[in-house]
Amino acid sequence: MAKSRRTKKRKASRQHDPQRSLDRNTMSTLSTEGQTSDGALSSDVPESEQGTGTELTSVAGSEEYGMTSVSSTRDADDRESDVSDGVSTFAPPSEYPSIVTAYRSEMPYVTDQDVEMASTRSLTEQDLDYRWIHGRRYCQTYYMPNDEYEQCRLSLLHRTFLEIFGGEVCTAPIQNPQKVLDIGTGIGEWAMAFSDRYPGCEVIGTDISAIQPTSVPANCFFEIDDAELEWEREADSFDLVHMRDLMGAFRDWPFIYQQAYKVLKPGGWLEIADFDNSGSGVKSIVSNFPPDSDMHRLAAELVTAANKSGRQRNLHHVNPVFLTDAGFVDVKITEHVIPINIEANEGKLWLIACVDGMEALTLRLLTQYMGWEPQKLKEACYNVARDISRIARDPIKSKGLNIKVRVMIGRKPMNPKPNKDTTGKPGEEPERKPEDVAREGNE
């Protein structure tokens, strides 16, 4: 059985600025002027490479989304801390958009108003086990960073999901939700969007990192919590448990689903959404690269490294058997097909997040498990990112390229049998075969 622990809650200001919702939905990429993300002037980059660190500016220009460069707004102290280990965050780095003030996480998190809560939480960087590795900040053993650059990428992914789902925050058929749990909330944009959509619903977002904003809707709450440990929450209390973009996050997905089943109300829904990184769409992108390219090596070794870490980076967790084994019924899987070209807005947004997230995706795994030198890896990531963006702009090579999002939902039965152990099948209703995968969009 998993170890139990106390959840640390974060107290936040309940002042919510509607304009901030607009700001976070208009974040995109990339200014080609000013400084690189490690604080160096763009003029310091070799002339042959100037501008190539911002290849996607021509895919989705900063003017289109009203963006400015993060490097133009970063404090001198931030720049100094980023290069304190002598390793830049990219070689040469992409420039991310600045995070609006509401998203900036300051350390420590205790304010004068929170003095009364000091005995129950002390959310300093040390308490959260933040680690600086090769110029990026991580939390615990999780392979993805949680620094300002990654927070910008997560904001792009949030907008990508909104585009995919037509502005909807949920695909499960929920009605009048009263309490919702968002696992792996990241910067908390989904939780805040759901809170705005359902002001009468209490929304709790949990994560191991304290990177959520402090100005949030009055019905939105964030907690520091590790979902891989026993969920110490009231049973049968949530209408929806939501998870998104958590590929590679957990070692034991059946345990996660069992815990979600436990806390859901009878009739409550579980929803999981993730990008398919091993489908035909990604393979068609990889096929544009020669066999000896950095792309093929990175792709192959990333799979090996993730397996060595014990957290697979594929869609094995979006498996209906896991849900039916946990007791869920009405399990359904849907695939959304996103064309990858400069014409499709959702594809463009995903492409920007993918290209600018290449380093984040590979840096910790490949240096730790595959023996890559950090600087060589960053150079390889830069080369691959540059080539992917050029393929996307080529009307011939980009024709037919796509990425898929797979969404799985399942319902807790209205009259579930008592769950005697976490490995049984508690569902009272007869097991149903999942529906055939539904596909939306153009292949």
Coordinates of C-alpha atoms in Angstrom, one line a residue:
M1 CA 0.0 0.0 0.0
A2 CA 1.2 3.5 -0.8
K3 CA 2.6 5.6 2.0
S4 CA 0.2 8.2 3.4
R5 CA 1.1 11.9 3.9
R6 CA -0.4 15.2 4.7
T7 CA -1.4 17.5 1.9
K8 CA 0.0 21.0 2.0
K9 CA -2.5 23.7 1.1
R10 CA -1.7 27.0 -0.5
K11 CA -3.7 30.1 0.5
A12 CA -4.4 32.4 -2.4
S13 CA -5.9 35.8 -3.0
R14 CA -9.4 35.6 -4.2
Q15 CA -9.2 38.6 -6.4
H16 CA -9.7 37.5 -10.0
D17 CA -9.0 39.7 -12.9
P18 CA -11.1 38.8 -16.0
Q19 CA -8.4 40.4 -18.2
R20 CA -5.9 37.8 -16.9
S21 CA -8.0 35.1 -18.5
L22 CA -7.6 36.8 -21.8
D23 CA -3.9 37.3 -21.3
R24 CA -3.3 33.6 -20.6
N25 CA -5.2 32.6 -23.6
T26 CA -3.2 34.8 -25.9
M27 CA 0.2 33.6 -24.9
S28 CA 2.3 32.4 -27.7
T29 CA 5.8 32.7 -29.0
L30 CA 8.7 34.2 -29.9
S31 CA 10.4 37.5 -30.2
T32 CA 13.5 37.6 -32.4
E33 CA 14.9 40.7 -30.8
G34 CA 16.8 41.5 -27.6
Q35 CA 18.4 38.8 -25.5
T36 CA 18.5 35.0 -25.6
S37 CA 17.0 33.1 -22.7
D38 CA 20.4 32.7 -21.0
G39 CA 20.9 36.4 -20.8
A40 CA 23.3 36.7 -23.8
L41 CA 22.7 39.4 -26.4
S42 CA 21.4 38.1 -29.7
S43 CA 24.4 39.7 -31.3
D44 CA 26.6 37.3 -29.4
V45 CA 25.1 34.4 -31.4
P46 CA 27.0 33.6 -34.6
E47 CA 25.7 35.4 -37.6
S48 CA 24.9 32.2 -39.4
E49 CA 22.6 31.2 -36.6
Q50 CA 21.0 34.5 -35.6
G51 CA 17.3 34.1 -35.7
T52 CA 17.3 30.3 -36.0
G53 CA 16.6 30.0 -32.3
T54 CA 13.3 31.6 -33.1
E55 CA 12.3 29.6 -36.1
L56 CA 8.7 29.5 -35.2
T57 CA 8.4 33.3 -35.2
S58 CA 7.4 32.9 -38.9
V59 CA 5.0 30.1 -38.0
A60 CA 3.1 32.1 -35.4
G61 CA 4.6 35.6 -35.1
S62 CA 4.6 37.5 -31.9
E63 CA 2.4 40.2 -33.5
E64 CA -0.4 37.7 -34.2
Y65 CA -0.7 36.9 -30.5
G66 CA 0.4 40.2 -29.0
M67 CA 3.5 38.7 -27.4
T68 CA 6.8 40.0 -26.1
S69 CA 10.0 38.2 -25.4
V70 CA 10.5 36.8 -21.9
S71 CA 14.1 37.9 -22.0
S72 CA 13.1 41.5 -22.3
T73 CA 11.2 41.3 -19.1
R74 CA 13.3 39.1 -16.9
D75 CA 15.0 40.6 -13.9
A76 CA 18.8 40.8 -13.7
D77 CA 18.7 38.4 -10.7
D78 CA 16.7 35.9 -12.7
R79 CA 19.3 36.0 -15.5
E80 CA 22.2 35.7 -13.1
S81 CA 20.6 32.6 -11.4
D82 CA 19.9 30.9 -14.7
V83 CA 23.5 31.0 -15.8
S84 CA 25.1 30.4 -12.4
D85 CA 26.1 26.9 -13.4
G86 CA 27.6 28.0 -16.7
V87 CA 25.1 26.2 -18.8
S88 CA 22.7 28.0 -21.0
T89 CA 19.1 26.7 -21.2
F90 CA 19.4 26.2 -25.0
A91 CA 22.2 26.5 -27.6
P92 CA 21.3 28.9 -29.0
P93 CA 18.0 29.2 -27.0
S94 CA 14.5 29.9 -28.0
E95 CA 12.9 32.9 -26.5
Y96 CA 9.7 32.4 -24.6
P97 CA 6.9 34.9 -24.0
S98 CA 6.9 36.5 -20.6
I99 CA 4.6 35.2 -18.0
V100 CA 2.0 37.7 -16.9
T101 CA 2.5 38.9 -13.3
A102 CA -0.3 36.7 -12.0
Y103 CA 1.7 33.6 -12.9
R104 CA 5.0 34.5 -11.4
S105 CA 5.7 32.3 -8.4
E106 CA 7.8 34.0 -5.7
M107 CA 9.8 32.1 -3.0
P108 CA 9.0 31.7 -0.2
Y109 CA 5.2 31.6 -0.6
V110 CA 4.4 32.8 2.9
T111 CA 3.1 36.3 3.1
D112 CA 2.0 38.5 6.1
Q113 CA -1.6 37.3 5.5
D114 CA -0.5 33.7 5.8
V115 CA 1.3 33.9 9.1
E116 CA -1.5 32.1 10.8
M117 CA -1.0 29.2 8.4
A118 CA 2.8 28.9 8.9
S119 CA 2.3 26.0 11.3
T120 CA 0.5 23.9 8.6
R121 CA 2.7 24.7 5.6
S122 CA 6.0 26.3 4.8
L123 CA 6.3 26.2 1.0
T124 CA 9.9 27.2 0.5
E125 CA 11.9 26.0 -2.4
Q126 CA 13.7 23.6 0.0
D127 CA 10.4 22.1 1.3
L128 CA 9.3 21.5 -2.3
D129 CA 12.6 19.8 -3.2
Y130 CA 13.4 22.0 -6.2
R131 CA 16.6 21.1 -8.0
W132 CA 18.6 23.1 -10.6
I133 CA 20.0 20.6 -13.2
H134 CA 21.9 21.8 -16.3
G135 CA 20.3 25.2 -16.1
R136 CA 16.7 24.1 -15.6
R137 CA 14.6 23.8 -12.4
Y138 CA 12.9 20.6 -11.5
C139 CA 10.8 19.3 -8.6
Q140 CA 11.7 16.0 -7.0
T141 CA 12.4 13.3 -9.5
Y142 CA 9.9 14.4 -12.2
Y143 CA 11.5 14.6 -15.6
M144 CA 10.0 17.8 -16.8
P145 CA 11.2 21.2 -15.5
N146 CA 8.9 23.6 -13.7
D147 CA 10.7 26.9 -14.4
E148 CA 9.4 30.0 -16.1
Y149 CA 10.1 28.7 -19.6
E150 CA 8.1 25.5 -18.9
Q151 CA 5.3 27.5 -17.5
C152 CA 5.0 29.4 -20.8
R153 CA 4.9 26.1 -22.7
L154 CA 2.2 24.8 -20.4
S155 CA 0.2 27.9 -21.2
L156 CA 0.5 27.2 -24.9
L157 CA -0.7 23.7 -24.3
H158 CA -3.7 24.9 -22.4
R159 CA -4.7 27.1 -25.4
T160 CA -4.1 24.1 -27.7
F161 CA -6.5 22.0 -25.7
L162 CA -9.1 24.7 -25.8
E163 CA -8.8 24.9 -29.6
I164 CA -9.1 21.2 -29.9
F165 CA -12.2 21.0 -27.8
G166 CA -13.9 24.0 -29.3
G167 CA -13.4 26.1 -26.1
E168 CA -14.9 23.4 -23.8
V169 CA -13.0 22.6 -20.6
C170 CA -14.4 19.1 -20.3
T171 CA -15.7 16.3 -22.6
A172 CA -17.3 14.1 -20.0
P173 CA -21.1 14.6 -19.8
I174 CA -21.1 16.2 -16.4
Q175 CA -24.1 18.1 -15.1
N176 CA -24.2 20.7 -12.3
P177 CA -20.8 19.7 -10.8
Q178 CA -20.3 20.7 -7.2
K179 CA -16.7 19.5 -6.6
V180 CA -13.9 18.8 -9.1
L181 CA -10.3 17.6 -8.7
D182 CA -7.6 18.4 -11.2
I183 CA -4.5 16.1 -10.8
G184 CA -1.2 17.5 -12.1
T185 CA -2.7 20.9 -12.4
G186 CA 0.7 22.5 -13.5
I187 CA 0.2 26.3 -13.7
G188 CA -3.5 25.8 -12.9
E189 CA -5.1 27.2 -16.1
W190 CA -7.5 24.3 -16.6
A191 CA -8.6 24.6 -12.9
M192 CA -9.2 28.3 -13.2
A193 CA -11.0 28.0 -16.6
F194 CA -13.3 25.3 -15.1
S195 CA -13.9 27.6 -12.1
D196 CA -14.9 30.4 -14.4
R197 CA -17.2 28.2 -16.3
Y198 CA -18.9 26.7 -13.2
P199 CA -18.7 29.4 -10.5
G200 CA -20.8 27.3 -8.1
C201 CA -18.3 24.4 -8.2
E202 CA -15.4 24.0 -5.9
V203 CA -12.3 23.2 -8.0
I204 CA -9.1 21.8 -6.4
G205 CA -5.9 21.6 -8.4
T206 CA -3.0 19.6 -7.1
D207 CA 0.6 19.3 -8.1
I208 CA 4.0 18.6 -6.6
S209 CA 5.2 22.1 -7.7
A210 CA 3.9 25.4 -6.4
I211 CA 3.8 27.2 -9.7
Q212 CA 0.2 28.2 -9.7
P213 CA -1.0 31.9 -9.6
T214 CA -2.1 33.5 -6.3
S215 CA -4.9 35.5 -7.9
V216 CA -7.6 33.0 -8.7
P217 CA -11.4 32.6 -8.9
A218 CA -13.0 32.4 -5.4
N219 CA -14.0 28.8 -6.0
C220 CA -10.6 27.6 -7.1
F221 CA -8.0 26.2 -4.7
F222 CA -4.5 24.8 -5.2
E223 CA -2.8 22.2 -3.0
I224 CA 0.7 20.7 -3.0
D225 CA 0.1 16.9 -3.2
D226 CA 1.7 13.8 -4.7
A227 CA -0.8 11.7 -6.5
E228 CA 1.5 8.7 -6.4
L229 CA 0.8 8.4 -2.6
E230 CA -2.5 7.4 -1.0
W231 CA -5.2 10.0 -1.7
E232 CA -6.3 11.3 1.7
R233 CA -9.6 12.7 0.5
E234 CA -13.1 12.0 1.4
A235 CA -14.5 9.0 -0.5
D236 CA -17.4 9.6 -2.9
S237 CA -17.0 13.4 -2.9
F238 CA -16.0 14.5 -6.4
D239 CA -18.1 14.9 -9.5
L240 CA -15.1 14.9 -11.8
V241 CA -11.4 13.9 -11.6
H242 CA -9.5 15.4 -14.5
M243 CA -6.0 14.6 -15.8
R244 CA -4.3 16.1 -18.8
D245 CA -0.8 15.9 -20.4
L246 CA 0.6 13.5 -17.7
M247 CA 2.3 11.1 -20.0
G248 CA 5.4 9.8 -18.1
A249 CA 4.2 11.3 -14.8
F250 CA 3.4 8.1 -12.8
R251 CA 4.8 4.6 -12.3
D252 CA 1.6 2.9 -11.4
W253 CA -1.4 4.1 -13.4
P254 CA -3.8 1.4 -12.2
F255 CA -3.2 2.8 -8.7
I256 CA -4.0 6.3 -9.9
Y257 CA -7.2 5.1 -11.4
Q258 CA -8.2 3.2 -8.3
Q259 CA -7.6 6.3 -6.2
A260 CA -9.7 8.4 -8.6
Y261 CA -12.5 5.8 -8.4
K262 CA -12.4 5.9 -4.6
V263 CA -12.9 9.7 -4.4
L264 CA -15.5 10.0 -7.1
K265 CA -19.2 10.2 -6.3
P266 CA -21.4 7.4 -7.7
G267 CA -22.1 8.7 -11.2
G268 CA -19.0 10.8 -11.2
W269 CA -16.6 10.9 -14.2
L270 CA -12.9 10.5 -14.7
E271 CA -11.3 12.2 -17.8
I272 CA -7.8 11.7 -19.1
A273 CA -6.3 13.5 -22.2
D274 CA -2.9 13.1 -23.7
F275 CA -1.1 13.6 -27.0
D276 CA -0.1 10.4 -29.0
N277 CA 3.6 10.6 -29.3
S278 CA 4.0 7.2 -31.0
G279 CA 1.2 7.3 -33.6
S280 CA 1.4 7.5 -37.4
G281 CA 1.4 11.4 -37.2
V282 CA 4.6 11.6 -35.2
K283 CA 6.2 8.8 -37.2
S284 CA 5.5 10.7 -40.4
I285 CA 7.3 13.7 -39.0
V286 CA 10.3 11.6 -37.9
S287 CA 10.4 10.0 -41.4
N288 CA 11.4 13.4 -42.9
F289 CA 14.7 13.1 -41.1
P290 CA 17.7 10.9 -42.4
P291 CA 18.4 7.7 -40.3
D292 CA 21.6 9.1 -38.8
S293 CA 20.0 12.4 -37.7
D294 CA 19.7 13.7 -34.2
M295 CA 15.9 13.3 -34.4
H296 CA 16.1 9.5 -34.7
R297 CA 18.6 9.2 -31.9
L298 CA 16.7 11.4 -29.6
A299 CA 13.4 9.6 -30.3
A300 CA 14.9 6.2 -29.7
E301 CA 16.9 7.0 -26.6
L302 CA 14.0 9.0 -25.0
V303 CA 11.9 5.8 -25.1
T304 CA 14.8 3.8 -23.5
A305 CA 15.5 6.5 -20.9
A306 CA 11.8 6.7 -19.9
N307 CA 11.6 3.0 -19.5
K308 CA 14.7 3.0 -17.3
S309 CA 13.1 5.7 -15.1
G310 CA 10.1 3.5 -14.6
R311 CA 7.7 6.0 -16.1
Q312 CA 6.8 5.1 -19.7
R313 CA 6.3 7.9 -22.2
N314 CA 3.6 6.5 -24.3
L315 CA -0.2 6.0 -24.2
H316 CA -0.1 2.8 -22.3
H317 CA -2.1 4.6 -19.5
V318 CA -4.9 5.5 -21.8
N319 CA -6.1 1.9 -21.7
P320 CA -9.8 1.1 -21.1
V321 CA -8.8 -2.1 -19.4
F322 CA -7.3 -0.1 -16.5
L323 CA -10.6 1.7 -16.0
T324 CA -12.8 -1.3 -16.2
D325 CA -10.5 -3.2 -13.8
A326 CA -10.9 -0.3 -11.4
G327 CA -14.7 -0.5 -11.6
F328 CA -15.5 2.2 -14.1
V329 CA -18.3 1.8 -16.6
D330 CA -19.3 3.6 -19.8
V331 CA -15.7 3.8 -20.8
K332 CA -15.1 5.7 -24.0
I333 CA -12.0 6.7 -26.0
T334 CA -12.0 9.5 -28.5
E335 CA -9.2 10.6 -30.8
H336 CA -8.9 14.2 -32.1
V337 CA -6.7 14.6 -35.2
I338 CA -4.8 17.9 -35.4
P339 CA -3.2 18.9 -38.8
I340 CA 0.4 20.1 -38.3
N341 CA 0.8 23.1 -40.6
I342 CA 0.8 26.9 -40.4
E343 CA -2.9 27.1 -41.3
A344 CA -4.4 25.1 -38.5
N345 CA -4.5 27.2 -35.3
E346 CA -4.5 24.2 -32.9
G347 CA -1.7 22.5 -34.9
K348 CA 0.3 25.7 -34.9
L349 CA 0.0 26.0 -31.1
W350 CA 1.0 22.4 -30.5
L351 CA 3.9 22.8 -32.9
I352 CA 5.3 25.8 -31.0
A353 CA 4.9 24.0 -27.6
C354 CA 6.6 20.9 -29.1
V355 CA 9.5 22.7 -30.6
D356 CA 10.2 25.0 -27.7
G357 CA 9.7 22.0 -25.3
M358 CA 12.3 19.8 -27.0
E359 CA 15.0 20.5 -24.4
A360 CA 12.5 20.2 -21.5
L361 CA 11.4 16.9 -22.7
T362 CA 14.8 15.3 -23.1
L363 CA 17.3 17.1 -20.9
R364 CA 16.9 15.3 -17.6
L365 CA 16.1 11.9 -18.9
L366 CA 18.9 11.6 -21.5
T367 CA 21.6 13.1 -19.3
Q368 CA 20.7 10.9 -16.4
Y369 CA 20.0 7.6 -18.1
M370 CA 21.7 7.8 -21.5
G371 CA 24.9 9.6 -20.7
W372 CA 24.4 12.6 -22.9
E373 CA 26.6 15.7 -22.3
P374 CA 24.2 18.5 -21.5
Q375 CA 25.6 21.0 -24.0
K376 CA 25.6 18.4 -26.8
L377 CA 22.1 17.5 -26.0
K378 CA 20.9 21.1 -26.1
E379 CA 22.6 21.5 -29.5
A380 CA 20.9 18.4 -30.8
C381 CA 17.5 19.6 -29.5
Y382 CA 18.0 23.0 -31.2
N383 CA 18.9 21.3 -34.5
V384 CA 15.8 19.1 -34.3
A385 CA 13.5 21.9 -33.3
R386 CA 14.8 24.1 -36.2
D387 CA 14.2 21.3 -38.7
I388 CA 10.7 20.5 -37.5
S389 CA 9.7 24.1 -37.8
R390 CA 11.0 24.2 -41.3
I391 CA 9.2 21.1 -42.3
A392 CA 6.0 22.6 -40.9
R393 CA 6.4 25.6 -43.1
D394 CA 7.0 23.5 -46.2
P395 CA 3.6 23.0 -48.0
I396 CA 4.7 19.8 -49.5
K397 CA 6.5 18.1 -46.6
S398 CA 3.8 19.2 -44.1
K399 CA 0.9 17.8 -46.2
G400 CA -0.8 15.1 -44.2
L401 CA 1.2 15.6 -41.1
N402 CA -0.9 15.4 -37.9
I403 CA -0.8 14.8 -34.2
K404 CA -3.5 13.0 -32.3
V405 CA -5.0 13.7 -28.9
R406 CA -6.6 10.7 -27.1
V407 CA -9.2 11.3 -24.5
M408 CA -10.6 8.6 -22.2
I409 CA -13.5 8.9 -19.9
G410 CA -15.2 6.5 -17.5
R411 CA -18.1 6.7 -15.0
K412 CA -18.3 5.4 -11.5
P413 CA -21.5 3.3 -11.3
M414 CA -24.4 4.6 -9.4
N415 CA -24.5 1.6 -7.0
P416 CA -20.9 0.4 -6.7
K417 CA -20.1 -2.6 -4.7
P418 CA -17.9 -2.0 -1.6
N419 CA -14.3 -2.1 -2.6
K420 CA -12.7 -4.7 -0.4
D421 CA -9.2 -4.1 -1.8
T422 CA -7.6 -1.8 -4.3
T423 CA -6.9 -4.5 -6.8
G424 CA -10.4 -5.9 -7.2
K425 CA -13.2 -4.9 -9.6
P426 CA -15.6 -2.9 -7.4
G427 CA -18.1 -2.0 -10.1
E428 CA -21.6 -3.5 -9.7
E429 CA -22.7 -3.0 -13.2
P430 CA -21.7 -5.6 -15.8
E431 CA -18.4 -5.0 -17.6
R432 CA -18.9 -3.2 -20.9
K433 CA -16.6 -3.2 -23.8
P434 CA -15.3 0.3 -24.6
E435 CA -16.7 1.9 -27.7
D436 CA -14.6 1.9 -30.8
V437 CA -12.3 4.8 -31.0
A438 CA -14.1 7.9 -32.4
R439 CA -12.0 10.1 -34.6
E440 CA -12.6 13.8 -35.1
G441 CA -10.9 16.0 -37.6
N442 CA -9.2 15.3 -40.9
E443 CA -6.6 12.6 -41.4

